[in-house]
Short mmCIF file of C-alpha atoms in Angstrom, two decimals:
data_model
loop_
_atom_site.label_atom_id
_atom_site.label_comp_id
_atom_site.label_asym_id
_atom_site.label_seq_id
_atom_site.Cartn_x
_atom_site.Cartn_y
_atom_site.Cartn_z
CA MET A 181 0.00 0.00 0.00
CA ASN A 182 1.29 3.44 -0.98
CA LEU A 183 0.32 5.52 2.04
CA THR A 184 1.70 8.68 0.45
CA TRP A 185 -0.75 8.39 -2.45
CA LEU A 186 -3.56 7.54 -0.05
CA SER A 187 -3.00 10.54 2.22
CA SER A 188 -2.68 12.98 -0.68
CA ASN A 189 -5.96 11.83 -2.27
CA LEU A 190 -8.21 11.51 0.78
CA SER A 191 -10.54 14.35 -0.23
CA TRP A 192 -10.92 12.93 -3.74
CA ILE A 193 -11.62 9.45 -2.33
CA LEU A 194 -14.31 10.93 -0.08
CA GLU A 195 -15.96 12.64 -3.07
CA LEU A 196 -15.91 9.38 -5.01
CA THR A 197 -17.44 7.51 -2.05
CA LEU A 198 -20.31 9.99 -1.71
CA ALA A 199 -20.92 9.89 -5.47
CA HIS A 200 -20.95 6.09 -5.35
CA LEU A 201 -23.49 6.16 -2.53
CA TRP A 202 -26.03 8.37 -4.25
CA LEU A 203 -25.56 6.58 -7.57
CA THR A 204 -26.47 3.39 -5.71
CA LEU A 205 -29.24 4.57 -3.39
CA ILE A 206 -31.34 6.70 -5.73
CA PRO A 207 -31.83 3.98 -8.39
CA THR A 208 -32.51 1.41 -5.69
CA VAL A 209 -35.27 3.49 -4.07
CA VAL A 210 -36.83 4.53 -7.40
CA GLY A 211 -36.63 0.99 -8.78
CA LEU A 212 -38.34 -0.42 -5.68
CA ALA A 213 -41.08 2.23 -5.90
CA LEU A 214 -41.76 1.22 -9.51
CA ALA A 215 -41.56 -2.49 -8.78
CA LEU A 216 -44.22 -2.40 -6.06
CA PRO A 217 -47.22 -1.61 -8.30
CA LEU A 218 -45.93 -3.83 -11.11
CA GLY A 219 -45.39 -6.74 -8.74
CA TRP A 220 -48.83 -6.21 -7.23
CA TRP A 221 -50.37 -6.17 -10.71
CA ALA A 222 -48.59 -9.39 -11.65
CA HIS A 223 -49.89 -10.98 -8.45
CA GLN A 224 -53.45 -9.75 -8.88
CA VAL A 225 -53.72 -10.87 -12.52
CA PRO A 226 -52.12 -14.34 -12.74
CA ARG A 227 -52.43 -14.51 -16.53
CA LEU A 228 -50.17 -11.45 -16.78
CA TYR A 229 -47.59 -12.75 -14.30
CA GLY A 230 -45.40 -14.36 -16.95
CA LEU A 231 -45.58 -11.35 -19.25
CA ILE A 232 -44.76 -8.75 -16.58
CA VAL A 233 -42.09 -10.73 -14.76
CA GLY A 234 -40.54 -12.12 -17.93
CA THR A 235 -40.41 -8.77 -19.72
CA SER A 236 -38.91 -6.94 -16.75
CA GLY A 237 -36.39 -9.72 -16.21
CA LEU A 238 -35.14 -9.37 -19.80
CA PHE A 239 -33.78 -5.90 -19.03
CA TYR A 240 -31.35 -7.39 -16.53
CA THR A 241 -29.66 -9.32 -19.34
CA ILE A 242 -28.54 -6.07 -21.06
CA PRO A 243 -24.81 -5.50 -20.36
CA SER A 244 -24.33 -2.48 -18.12
CA LEU A 245 -21.63 -0.88 -20.26
CA ALA A 246 -23.84 -1.12 -23.34
CA PHE A 247 -26.68 0.43 -21.35
CA PHE A 248 -24.50 3.36 -20.27
CA VAL A 249 -23.41 3.98 -23.86
CA LEU A 250 -26.83 3.59 -25.52
CA LEU A 251 -28.92 5.64 -23.09
CA PRO A 252 -27.54 9.07 -24.10
CA GLY A 253 -28.68 8.47 -27.67
CA VAL A 254 -32.13 7.39 -26.49
CA ILE A 255 -32.90 10.08 -23.90
CA GLY A 256 -30.69 12.86 -25.31
CA THR A 257 -28.24 13.27 -22.43
CA GLN A 258 -24.46 13.65 -22.47
CA ILE A 259 -22.30 10.55 -22.20
CA LEU A 260 -20.78 11.79 -18.92
CA ASP A 261 -24.11 12.69 -17.35
CA PRO A 262 -24.62 10.61 -14.17
CA ILE A 263 -28.34 10.46 -14.96
CA ASN A 264 -27.53 7.71 -17.46
CA VAL A 265 -26.21 5.56 -14.61
CA VAL A 266 -29.23 6.36 -12.44
CA ILE A 267 -31.69 5.35 -15.17
CA ALA A 268 -29.82 2.17 -16.05
CA LEU A 269 -29.57 1.03 -12.43
CA THR A 270 -33.21 1.91 -11.84
CA ILE A 271 -34.15 -0.45 -14.68
CA TYR A 272 -31.87 -3.16 -13.24
CA THR A 273 -33.45 -2.76 -9.81
CA LEU A 274 -36.92 -2.90 -11.35
CA ALA A 275 -35.99 -6.07 -13.23
CA LEU A 276 -34.88 -7.75 -10.01
CA MET A 277 -37.63 -6.54 -7.71
CA VAL A 278 -40.78 -7.12 -9.79
CA ARG A 279 -40.52 -10.88 -9.35
CA VAL A 280 -39.58 -10.50 -5.67
CA VAL A 281 -42.61 -8.31 -4.95
CA ALA A 282 -44.99 -10.62 -6.81
CA ASP A 283 -43.66 -13.71 -5.06
CA GLY A 284 -43.66 -11.96 -1.70
CA LEU A 285 -47.33 -11.05 -2.08
CA ALA A 286 -48.12 -14.60 -3.18
CA ALA A 287 -46.55 -15.87 0.05
CA VAL A 288 -49.13 -14.02 2.17
CA PRO A 289 -51.55 -16.61 3.63
CA ARG A 290 -54.85 -16.71 1.80
CA GLU A 291 -56.71 -16.72 5.11
CA THR A 292 -55.18 -13.36 5.99
CA VAL A 293 -56.29 -11.80 2.73
CA GLU A 294 -59.80 -13.26 3.06
CA ALA A 295 -60.08 -11.91 6.61
CA ALA A 296 -59.16 -8.43 5.39
CA GLU A 297 -61.68 -8.75 2.57
CA ALA A 298 -64.35 -9.80 5.03
CA MET A 299 -63.59 -6.67 7.08
CA GLY A 300 -64.42 -4.54 4.05
CA TYR A 301 -60.92 -3.72 2.84
CA ARG A 302 -60.75 -2.82 -0.84
CA ALA A 303 -58.00 -4.15 -3.09
CA PHE A 304 -55.66 -1.19 -2.56
CA GLN A 305 -56.30 -1.19 1.18
CA ARG A 306 -55.55 -4.92 1.38
CA PHE A 307 -52.31 -4.29 -0.47
CA THR A 308 -51.07 -1.41 1.67
CA ARG A 309 -52.40 -2.51 5.08
CA VAL A 310 -52.24 -6.31 4.93
CA GLN A 311 -50.33 -7.87 2.06
CA LEU A 312 -47.41 -5.43 1.85
CA PRO A 313 -46.59 -5.48 5.60
CA VAL A 314 -46.66 -9.27 5.67
CA ALA A 315 -44.51 -9.48 2.53
CA VAL A 316 -41.90 -7.02 3.86
CA PRO A 317 -39.35 -9.70 4.88
CA VAL A 318 -39.37 -11.25 1.40
CA ILE A 319 -39.23 -7.89 -0.38
CA LEU A 320 -36.39 -6.52 1.74
CA ALA A 321 -34.45 -9.76 1.31
CA GLY A 322 -34.61 -9.19 -2.44
CA LEU A 323 -33.71 -5.53 -1.94
CA ARG A 324 -30.51 -6.56 -0.17
CA VAL A 325 -29.49 -8.47 -3.29
CA ALA A 326 -30.38 -5.50 -5.53
CA VAL A 327 -28.32 -3.08 -3.42
CA VAL A 328 -25.21 -5.25 -3.51
CA SER A 329 -25.65 -5.73 -7.25
CA ASN A 330 -25.97 -1.98 -7.84
CA ILE A 331 -22.86 -1.23 -5.80
CA SER A 332 -20.92 -3.50 -8.13
CA ILE A 333 -22.51 -2.31 -11.40
CA VAL A 334 -21.91 1.37 -10.61
CA THR A 335 -18.15 0.83 -10.86
CA MET A 336 -18.55 0.00 -14.57
CA ALA A 337 -19.56 3.63 -15.22
CA ALA A 338 -15.95 4.68 -14.59
CA ILE A 339 -15.07 3.35 -18.05
CA ILE A 340 -17.20 6.08 -19.66
CA GLY A 341 -15.87 8.74 -17.26
CA VAL A 342 -18.55 8.95 -14.55
CA GLN A 343 -16.77 9.66 -11.28
CA GLN A 344 -17.31 7.21 -8.42
CA LEU A 345 -15.27 4.48 -6.70
CA GLY A 346 -14.77 2.71 -10.02
CA SER A 347 -12.53 5.64 -10.96
CA LEU A 348 -10.00 4.27 -8.47
CA PHE A 349 -9.81 1.07 -10.52
CA THR A 350 -9.20 2.89 -13.80
CA GLN A 351 -6.61 5.19 -12.27
CA GLY A 352 -4.82 2.34 -10.54
CA TYR A 353 -4.68 0.45 -13.83
CA SER A 354 -3.42 3.44 -15.82
CA LEU A 355 -0.76 4.35 -13.22
CA GLY A 356 0.22 0.78 -12.45
CA LEU A 357 -0.62 1.25 -8.75
CA MET A 358 -2.33 -1.31 -6.57
CA THR A 359 -3.23 1.16 -3.81
CA PRO A 360 -6.16 2.83 -5.64
CA ILE A 361 -7.53 -0.55 -6.71
CA VAL A 362 -7.35 -2.05 -3.21
CA THR A 363 -8.83 1.14 -1.73
CA GLY A 364 -11.77 1.00 -4.13
CA ILE A 365 -12.43 -2.67 -3.38
CA ILE A 366 -12.35 -2.10 0.39
CA LEU A 367 -14.68 0.91 0.20
CA CYS A 368 -17.15 -0.96 -2.02
CA LEU A 369 -17.18 -3.82 0.48
CA LEU A 370 -17.72 -1.42 3.38
CA ILE A 371 -20.62 0.31 1.62
CA ALA A 372 -22.19 -3.06 0.84
CA VAL A 373 -21.90 -4.24 4.45
CA VAL A 374 -23.26 -0.98 5.91
CA LEU A 375 -26.23 -0.81 3.55
CA ASP A 376 -26.98 -4.50 4.05
CA LEU A 377 -27.04 -4.04 7.83
CA LEU A 378 -29.28 -0.98 7.47
CA ILE A 379 -31.80 -2.91 5.37
CA LEU A 380 -31.68 -5.81 7.81
CA GLY A 381 -32.37 -3.42 10.69
CA LEU A 382 -35.21 -1.83 8.72
CA SER A 383 -36.71 -5.27 8.14
CA ARG A 384 -36.68 -6.02 11.86
CA MET A 385 -38.15 -2.61 12.67
CA LEU A 386 -41.01 -3.02 10.17
CA THR A 387 -41.80 -6.57 11.29
CA PRO A 388 -41.83 -6.49 15.11
CA TRP A 389 -44.26 -9.43 15.16
CA ARG A 390 -41.70 -11.84 13.72
CA PRO A 391 -40.36 -14.29 16.32
CA ALA A 392 -36.74 -14.22 17.35
CA ALA A 393 -34.34 -16.86 16.14
CA ALA A 394 -35.18 -20.35 17.37
CA PRO A 395 -33.08 -21.46 20.38
CA SER A 396 -30.29 -23.85 19.64
CA ALA A 397 -29.98 -27.33 21.09
CA LYS A 398 -27.69 -26.05 23.83
CA THR A 399 -30.48 -23.83 25.16
CA ARG A 400 -32.97 -26.69 25.55
CA PRO A 401 -31.78 -28.74 28.56
CA ALA A 402 -35.20 -28.86 30.20
CA SER A 403 -36.68 -31.57 28.01
CA ALA A 404 -33.51 -33.63 28.21
CA GLY A 405 -33.43 -33.20 31.98
CA ALA A 406 -36.98 -34.41 32.23
CA THR A 407 -36.00 -37.75 30.81
CA LYS A 408 -33.30 -38.11 33.42
CA THR A 409 -35.88 -37.91 36.24
CA ARG A 410 -37.73 -40.98 35.05
CA PRO A 411 -35.43 -43.68 36.54
CA ALA A 412 -37.19 -43.09 39.88
CA SER A 413 -40.07 -45.30 38.77
CA ALA A 414 -37.61 -47.95 37.74
CA GLY A 415 -35.99 -47.69 41.17
CA ALA A 416 -39.32 -48.40 42.80
CA THR A 417 -39.46 -51.76 41.08
CA THR A 418 -36.00 -52.68 42.37
CA GLY A 419 -36.70 -51.76 46.01
CA PRO A 420 -36.80 -54.31 48.88
CA SER A 421 -40.62 -54.25 49.12
CA ARG A 422 -40.95 -56.51 46.07
CA PRO A 423 -38.34 -59.26 46.19
CA SER A 424 -38.25 -61.81 43.41
CA THR A 425 -39.75 -65.31 43.99
CA SER A 426 -36.43 -66.97 43.39
CA GLU A 427 -34.90 -64.91 46.13
CA GLY A 428 -37.72 -65.78 48.52
CA SER A 429 -37.54 -69.51 47.85
CA GLY A 430 -33.80 -69.52 48.47
CA ASN A 431 -34.08 -67.98 51.93
CA GLY A 432 -37.24 -69.80 53.00
CA VAL A 433 -38.62 -66.59 54.55
CA LEU A 434 -41.62 -65.81 52.39
CA SER A 435 -44.83 -67.79 52.91
#
């Protein structure tokens, strides 16, 4: 590690880290917001499930670099405009989350939905007040995958000149230095871990009714101890009050 290079570029590294954060978070939030109604629609209309989920999933097969290069010609932006990255990652997040939302809503027990319907909840009310809260663990689990994926894909934008942590990789390669590359990898990992923990904490906060983790075998001695108290009954059969007949005939005591 070249500490001299690291200390002289701290402010630039901080700017790249902040840029990487907002280029990751904004598309993730917007993509999730768009995926919620589409996933609900796919769940509500089963015959459209394959069309909606399949079509959205196709967008994820488009290479990110090609997306970054083609978007300016489609929407009329400059090649270095970060909005290209935001739009591309929003589409990637949408492609991942539509299926997750639809499957999460499908995992809600039918009895729960019928109870809400019996209480007079309309379709939108059932979605926002019943189905969506119950499906939160599944949806946020998929969101964790989308966030980590976006953190990685953002770095590809450095090839077209968009400044973020991927710029450390391109500079390290051009200068023949390992320090920028290692620094970029470490910071990407740290961002991924922090955001993953935040989403996990949000999931626990939004689902307070979920039970805690099941106790392990080491925390269940009571049932095992109960089996150890049973030999008392066996001891009663071996006590002196009930000697065997062979024993009695040998001593000539019993009548």
